Amino acid sequence: SQTIHQWPATLVQPVGSPLSLECTVEGTSNPNLYWYRQAAGRGLQLLFYSVGIGQISSEVPQNLSASRPQDRQFILSSKKLLLSDSGFYLCAWSAGKRARETQYFGPGTRLLVL
Amino acid sequence: AQSVTQPDIHITVSEGASLELRCNYSYGATPYLFWYVQSPGQGLQLLLKYFSGDTLVQGIKGFEAEFKRSQSSFNLRKPSVHWSDAAEYFCAVGAGGNEKLTFGTGTRLTIIP
């Protein structure tokens, strides 16, 4: 069966520090991968998605970036965190390349920028 | 582009009472519609989804949803809620040929004894 992992589970970082969040998927190949941010009372905001290694689409201009160095690995990064980067970050995967495919979510990373 | 609205930010119901959570979408053709549930501090879990065919869709945990094209709605229902149903519920819409889903802002469900 397929599983999705995210780490760390919780992170407290000072403003201006770098960030690296990792997401890995097991039990499937060539998945679509997604990064979402959930801020309090604002629902889910799609940040990035990837249909293959090295292919990243950005949805929201910001100081975050994403990379997909391996088929089942998706990394969210920042060179300098802002207070507004605080939130709950969710990674998801889907098996197919169409919107009808179910997205399966990881447990999330809670980021607090102080 | 597609969009989705969940008009109720917070709903409180008594245990054993019926539940209906509202979802309205905007898209020119038949959309793909989803309901997800999120327990506190957790990821999202799929409850049910609609692509085509029968407009009444059954999901997990006793939930169902009905697609109404004339009202651009996909409301989630449960005849009798349990305390374990307390969570946040998200409606999402996808469009053909597009890998992305658009999520609503969510409805938080509180269950009182």
Short mmCIF file of C-alpha atoms in Angstrom, two decimals:
data_model
loop_
_atom_site.label_atom_id
_atom_site.label_comp_id
_atom_site.label_asym_id
_atom_site.label_seq_id
_atom_site.Cartn_x
_atom_site.Cartn_y
_atom_site.Cartn_z
CA SER A 1 0.00 0.00 0.00
CA GLN A 2 1.00 3.60 -0.46
CA THR A 3 2.15 5.84 2.36
CA ILE A 4 3.25 9.46 2.52
CA HIS A 5 5.66 10.86 5.06
CA GLN A 6 6.42 14.41 6.07
CA TRP A 7 9.06 15.72 8.40
CA PRO A 8 9.58 17.33 10.67
CA ALA A 9 6.17 17.25 12.32
CA THR A 10 6.74 20.56 14.07
CA LEU A 11 9.26 23.31 13.49
CA VAL A 12 9.95 26.62 15.21
CA GLN A 13 12.26 28.90 13.27
CA PRO A 14 13.41 32.52 13.64
CA VAL A 15 12.62 35.11 10.99
CA GLY A 16 15.29 35.16 8.30
CA SER A 17 16.39 31.57 8.79
CA PRO A 18 16.30 28.97 6.00
CA LEU A 19 13.69 26.24 5.68
CA SER A 20 13.62 22.73 4.31
CA LEU A 21 10.56 20.50 4.58
CA GLU A 22 10.61 17.04 3.11
CA CYS A 23 7.90 14.80 1.76
CA THR A 24 8.35 11.25 0.51
CA VAL A 25 5.88 8.77 -0.93
CA GLU A 26 6.18 5.01 -0.83
CA GLY A 27 4.43 2.31 -2.80
CA THR A 28 3.77 4.16 -6.04
CA SER A 29 5.76 5.51 -8.96
CA ASN A 30 5.58 8.73 -10.99
CA PRO A 31 2.99 10.37 -8.72
CA ASN A 32 1.80 13.94 -8.97
CA LEU A 33 3.04 15.75 -5.87
CA TYR A 34 1.60 18.84 -4.20
CA TRP A 35 2.51 21.32 -1.46
CA TYR A 36 -0.30 23.16 0.31
CA ARG A 37 -0.27 25.70 3.13
CA GLN A 38 -3.09 25.98 5.59
CA ALA A 39 -3.22 29.21 7.55
CA ALA A 40 -5.71 29.67 10.36
CA GLY A 41 -9.18 30.29 8.96
CA ARG A 42 -8.01 30.39 5.36
CA GLY A 43 -8.43 26.88 4.04
CA LEU A 44 -5.87 25.19 1.82
CA GLN A 45 -3.70 27.20 -0.53
CA LEU A 46 -1.89 25.29 -3.28
CA LEU A 47 1.74 26.40 -3.34
CA PHE A 48 3.45 24.06 -5.81
CA TYR A 49 2.75 20.93 -7.76
CA SER A 50 4.93 18.57 -9.74
CA VAL A 51 4.09 16.06 -12.46
CA GLY A 52 7.60 14.60 -12.65
CA ILE A 53 11.24 14.85 -11.57
CA GLY A 54 12.49 18.41 -11.93
CA GLN A 55 9.08 19.69 -13.07
CA ILE A 56 7.66 22.27 -10.68
CA SER A 57 4.70 24.57 -11.15
CA SER A 58 4.33 27.52 -8.80
CA GLU A 59 0.91 28.79 -7.89
CA VAL A 60 1.70 31.70 -5.62
CA PRO A 61 4.64 34.11 -5.95
CA GLN A 62 6.48 34.16 -2.65
CA ASN A 63 9.78 33.46 -0.99
CA LEU A 64 9.24 29.71 -1.04
CA SER A 65 10.53 27.26 -3.61
CA ALA A 66 10.07 23.55 -4.28
CA SER A 67 12.20 20.85 -5.79
CA ARG A 68 11.70 17.25 -6.82
CA PRO A 69 15.12 15.60 -6.93
CA GLN A 70 13.73 12.08 -7.03
CA ASP A 71 10.51 10.52 -8.28
CA ARG A 72 8.94 10.20 -4.84
CA GLN A 73 10.60 13.08 -3.00
CA PHE A 74 9.28 16.62 -2.81
CA ILE A 75 11.06 19.38 -0.90
CA LEU A 76 9.80 22.79 0.14
CA SER A 77 12.46 25.40 0.85
CA SER A 78 13.06 28.98 1.73
CA LYS A 79 16.26 30.98 1.98
CA LYS A 80 14.82 33.48 4.48
CA LEU A 81 11.62 32.86 6.40
CA LEU A 82 9.04 35.57 6.99
CA LEU A 83 6.54 35.77 9.84
CA SER A 84 3.80 35.23 7.28
CA ASP A 85 5.27 31.81 6.41
CA SER A 86 3.86 30.38 9.63
CA GLY A 87 1.22 27.75 9.03
CA PHE A 88 0.47 24.09 8.54
CA TYR A 89 2.16 22.64 5.47
CA LEU A 90 0.63 19.62 3.80
CA CYS A 91 2.10 17.42 1.12
CA ALA A 92 -0.15 15.32 -1.09
CA TRP A 93 0.17 12.86 -3.94
CA SER A 94 -2.11 11.53 -6.64
CA ALA A 95 -1.67 8.56 -8.93
CA GLY A 96 -2.85 10.14 -12.15
CA LYS A 97 -2.38 13.30 -14.08
CA ARG A 98 -5.95 14.55 -14.04
CA ALA A 99 -7.97 16.44 -11.47
CA ARG A 100 -10.34 13.50 -11.07
CA GLU A 101 -7.65 11.58 -9.27
CA THR A 102 -7.90 11.46 -5.50
CA GLN A 103 -5.21 13.34 -3.62
CA TYR A 104 -3.79 11.62 -0.56
CA PHE A 105 -2.39 13.83 2.16
CA GLY A 106 0.49 13.47 4.55
CA PRO A 107 0.27 14.24 8.28
CA GLY A 108 1.58 17.78 7.82
CA THR A 109 4.29 19.99 9.27
CA ARG A 110 3.38 22.80 11.63
CA LEU A 111 5.75 25.73 11.13
CA LEU A 112 5.97 28.64 13.53
CA VAL A 113 8.17 31.55 12.53
CA LEU A 114 9.10 33.86 15.41
CA ALA B 1 -11.04 28.85 -13.59
CA GLN B 2 -13.00 26.86 -11.07
CA SER B 3 -13.90 28.07 -7.59
CA VAL B 4 -15.68 26.68 -4.55
CA THR B 5 -17.51 28.34 -1.66
CA GLN B 6 -18.33 26.90 1.73
CA PRO B 7 -20.66 29.49 3.24
CA ASP B 8 -20.63 28.11 6.79
CA ILE B 9 -17.43 28.68 8.73
CA HIS B 10 -18.59 26.87 11.87
CA ILE B 11 -21.55 24.58 12.56
CA THR B 12 -22.61 23.10 15.88
CA VAL B 13 -24.95 20.14 16.07
CA SER B 14 -26.06 17.78 18.79
CA GLU B 15 -24.90 14.19 18.78
CA GLY B 16 -27.46 12.07 16.97
CA ALA B 17 -28.84 14.99 14.97
CA SER B 18 -28.69 15.20 11.20
CA LEU B 19 -26.05 17.23 9.40
CA GLU B 20 -25.79 19.11 6.14
CA LEU B 21 -22.68 21.02 5.09
CA ARG B 22 -23.00 23.31 2.13
CA CYS B 23 -20.71 23.57 -0.87
CA ASN B 24 -21.22 25.68 -3.98
CA TYR B 25 -18.91 25.56 -6.97
CA SER B 26 -18.31 27.60 -10.08
CA TYR B 27 -17.25 25.89 -13.29
CA GLY B 28 -18.58 25.92 -16.83
CA ALA B 29 -18.73 22.17 -17.40
CA THR B 30 -19.29 19.17 -15.16
CA PRO B 31 -16.71 19.39 -12.41
CA TYR B 32 -15.02 16.76 -10.34
CA LEU B 33 -16.17 17.26 -6.74
CA PHE B 34 -14.65 16.02 -3.50
CA TRP B 35 -15.27 16.18 0.22
CA TYR B 36 -12.34 15.78 2.59
CA VAL B 37 -12.25 15.67 6.40
CA GLN B 38 -9.44 16.89 8.63
CA SER B 39 -9.14 15.96 12.29
CA PRO B 40 -7.23 18.46 14.46
CA GLY B 41 -3.54 18.55 13.63
CA GLN B 42 -3.86 15.88 10.96
CA GLY B 43 -3.81 15.61 7.20
CA LEU B 44 -6.92 15.35 5.06
CA GLN B 45 -8.85 12.17 4.37
CA LEU B 46 -11.16 11.67 1.41
CA LEU B 47 -14.82 11.13 2.36
CA LEU B 48 -16.31 10.85 -1.12
CA LYS B 49 -16.07 12.12 -4.68
CA TYR B 50 -18.28 12.70 -7.71
CA PHE B 51 -17.29 12.48 -11.38
CA SER B 52 -20.42 11.51 -13.28
CA GLY B 53 -23.43 9.24 -13.15
CA ASP B 54 -25.62 8.90 -10.09
CA THR B 55 -25.83 12.31 -8.46
CA LEU B 56 -26.12 10.84 -4.94
CA VAL B 57 -22.72 9.64 -3.81
CA GLN B 58 -22.04 7.45 -0.81
CA GLY B 59 -18.83 7.81 1.14
CA ILE B 60 -17.07 6.51 4.18
CA LYS B 61 -18.23 6.95 7.78
CA GLY B 62 -21.89 7.12 6.76
CA PHE B 63 -21.61 10.34 4.76
CA GLU B 64 -23.30 11.07 1.47
CA ALA B 65 -23.39 14.02 -0.91
CA GLU B 66 -25.70 15.06 -3.70
CA PHE B 67 -24.61 16.84 -6.88
CA LYS B 68 -27.19 19.37 -8.04
CA ARG B 69 -26.19 20.93 -11.33
CA SER B 70 -29.07 23.43 -11.31
CA GLN B 71 -27.89 24.82 -7.98
CA SER B 72 -24.14 24.36 -8.55
CA SER B 73 -24.03 22.57 -5.22
CA PHE B 74 -22.51 19.47 -3.70
CA ASN B 75 -23.78 19.37 -0.12
CA LEU B 76 -22.55 16.81 2.37
CA ARG B 77 -25.05 15.03 4.61
CA LYS B 78 -25.16 12.55 7.44
CA PRO B 79 -28.40 11.36 9.05
CA SER B 80 -27.00 11.02 12.59
CA VAL B 81 -23.70 12.50 13.71
CA HIS B 82 -21.35 10.96 16.24
CA TRP B 83 -18.96 12.79 18.55
CA SER B 84 -16.08 11.45 16.44
CA ASP B 85 -17.37 13.45 13.45
CA ALA B 86 -16.10 16.67 15.03
CA ALA B 87 -13.53 17.93 12.53
CA GLU B 88 -13.03 20.37 9.70
CA TYR B 89 -14.61 19.55 6.37
CA PHE B 90 -13.35 20.74 3.01
CA CYS B 91 -15.09 20.73 -0.33
CA ALA B 92 -12.88 20.73 -3.43
CA VAL B 93 -13.45 21.07 -7.15
CA GLY B 94 -11.32 19.95 -10.06
CA ALA B 95 -11.66 20.49 -13.79
CA GLY B 96 -10.88 18.21 -16.69
CA GLY B 97 -7.34 18.44 -18.07
CA ASN B 98 -6.09 20.22 -14.98
CA GLU B 99 -4.07 18.48 -12.31
CA LYS B 100 -5.09 20.91 -9.60
CA LEU B 101 -7.88 20.96 -7.07
CA THR B 102 -9.36 24.13 -5.66
CA PHE B 103 -10.39 23.83 -2.03
CA GLY B 104 -12.98 25.76 -0.11
CA THR B 105 -12.12 27.51 3.14
CA GLY B 106 -13.61 24.71 5.19
CA THR B 107 -16.42 24.25 7.71
CA ARG B 108 -15.57 23.41 11.30
CA LEU B 109 -18.04 20.99 12.85
CA THR B 110 -18.57 20.91 16.60
CA ILE B 111 -20.65 18.17 18.21
CA ILE B 112 -22.37 18.78 21.53
CA PRO B 113 -23.56 15.96 23.79
#
